């Protein structure tokens, strides 16, 4: 995973509950991303952040919130307003090492809401 | 119309075959073109990236970008059963510096290489 971790690996929640997914990186990467993956739909961007204390909505931000208080951390909260929260959530980071573009994904969190 | 289109397959080939995976796109601003491999229930792994047009080779893998046709390809030579995975293309308008912008992904192609 190249220094980017997500926890937990599996998460089960009841409908109506908010849940927060963790993403941490020790790569000193500036940019961090949250994607959602559903069968047959590829990866869809939820939120991204290019610098601490700043973030932008992706293509499917409704029902989600994020924060970027530290460079290493980019937690995602799935709120009760998200209509179809069950999915595989992937965190990614991008940076530059010795002038070379570098990008890694975390191992993912599989969220099931019943 | 999606910004990035990728044939989801599935694609099934015998061991040793040459595999061709393709994506088309509509956004002329895309400058970085990536290919990822994703095994079941794992995060995607960056295989190769190419900046602007041209070819890039890494072992059995060759990535090609044709910006005039808005078409990218990944070729896998001498395919192995261990290559069986979902392959995703992704693109970015990143043009340098620390403002990396968004990565836009294709749907992914499911590849099975059978012995």
Tab-separated table of C-alpha atoms in Angstrom, chain A residues 9-10 30-31 33 35 37 40-43 45 48 50 57-59 88 90 94-96 100-101 103 105-108 110, chain B residues 2 8 32 34 36 38 40-46 49 86 88 92 94 97-108:
chain	number	residue	atom	x	y	z
A	9	UNK	CA	-11.159	-3.028	6.728
A	10	UNK	CA	-14.830	-3.968	7.226
A	30	UNK	CA	0.161	16.971	-0.409
A	31	UNK	CA	-3.016	15.663	-2.038
A	33	UNK	CA	-8.623	11.691	-2.197
A	35	UNK	CA	-13.296	7.385	-3.936
A	37	UNK	CA	-16.282	1.857	-5.868
A	40	UNK	CA	-19.452	-2.191	-12.665
A	41	UNK	CA	-19.024	1.547	-12.000
A	42	UNK	CA	-15.305	2.077	-11.598
A	43	UNK	CA	-14.141	4.651	-9.049
A	45	UNK	CA	-14.605	10.778	-6.624
A	48	UNK	CA	-10.296	15.629	-2.450
A	50	UNK	CA	-4.695	19.415	-2.135
A	57	UNK	CA	-16.216	18.314	-3.624
A	58	UNK	CA	-15.861	15.558	-6.148
A	59	UNK	CA	-18.575	14.159	-8.388
A	88	UNK	CA	-16.070	-0.126	-1.076
A	90	UNK	CA	-10.826	3.880	-1.249
A	94	UNK	CA	-0.561	11.960	-4.615
A	95	UNK	CA	2.767	13.661	-4.222
A	96	UNK	CA	6.136	14.280	-5.725
A	100	UNK	CA	8.742	12.079	-9.866
A	101	UNK	CA	4.946	11.811	-9.725
A	103	UNK	CA	0.427	7.993	-6.302
A	105	UNK	CA	-4.193	3.837	-2.884
A	106	UNK	CA	-4.990	2.466	0.536
A	107	UNK	CA	-6.355	-1.067	0.989
A	108	UNK	CA	-9.962	0.142	1.222
A	110	UNK	CA	-15.874	-2.123	2.876
B	2	UNK	CA	-18.708	9.903	-19.465
B	8	UNK	CA	-15.778	-3.511	-18.916
B	32	UNK	CA	-1.350	12.315	-17.324
B	34	UNK	CA	-2.439	5.977	-15.788
B	36	UNK	CA	-3.962	0.468	-12.474
B	38	UNK	CA	-6.783	-4.162	-8.922
B	40	UNK	CA	-10.283	-8.675	-5.824
B	41	UNK	CA	-11.076	-6.829	-2.579
B	42	UNK	CA	-7.843	-4.821	-2.681
B	43	UNK	CA	-6.964	-1.216	-3.467
B	44	UNK	CA	-5.783	-0.412	-7.023
B	45	UNK	CA	-2.048	-0.475	-7.689
B	46	UNK	CA	-0.494	2.004	-10.121
B	49	UNK	CA	1.778	6.372	-16.042
B	86	UNK	CA	-9.420	-5.681	-13.018
B	88	UNK	CA	-8.483	0.571	-14.624
B	92	UNK	CA	-5.607	13.796	-14.921
B	94	UNK	CA	-2.240	17.777	-13.799
B	97	UNK	CA	3.550	21.813	-9.385
B	98	UNK	CA	1.620	20.732	-6.305
B	99	UNK	CA	-1.913	21.308	-7.584
B	100	UNK	CA	-2.665	17.724	-8.565
B	101	UNK	CA	-6.365	18.063	-9.330
B	102	UNK	CA	-8.722	15.154	-9.915
B	103	UNK	CA	-8.114	11.649	-11.235
B	104	UNK	CA	-10.949	10.464	-13.462
B	105	UNK	CA	-11.319	6.707	-13.845
B	106	UNK	CA	-12.734	4.369	-16.431
B	107	UNK	CA	-15.088	1.566	-15.412
B	108	UNK	CA	-12.370	-1.054	-15.317
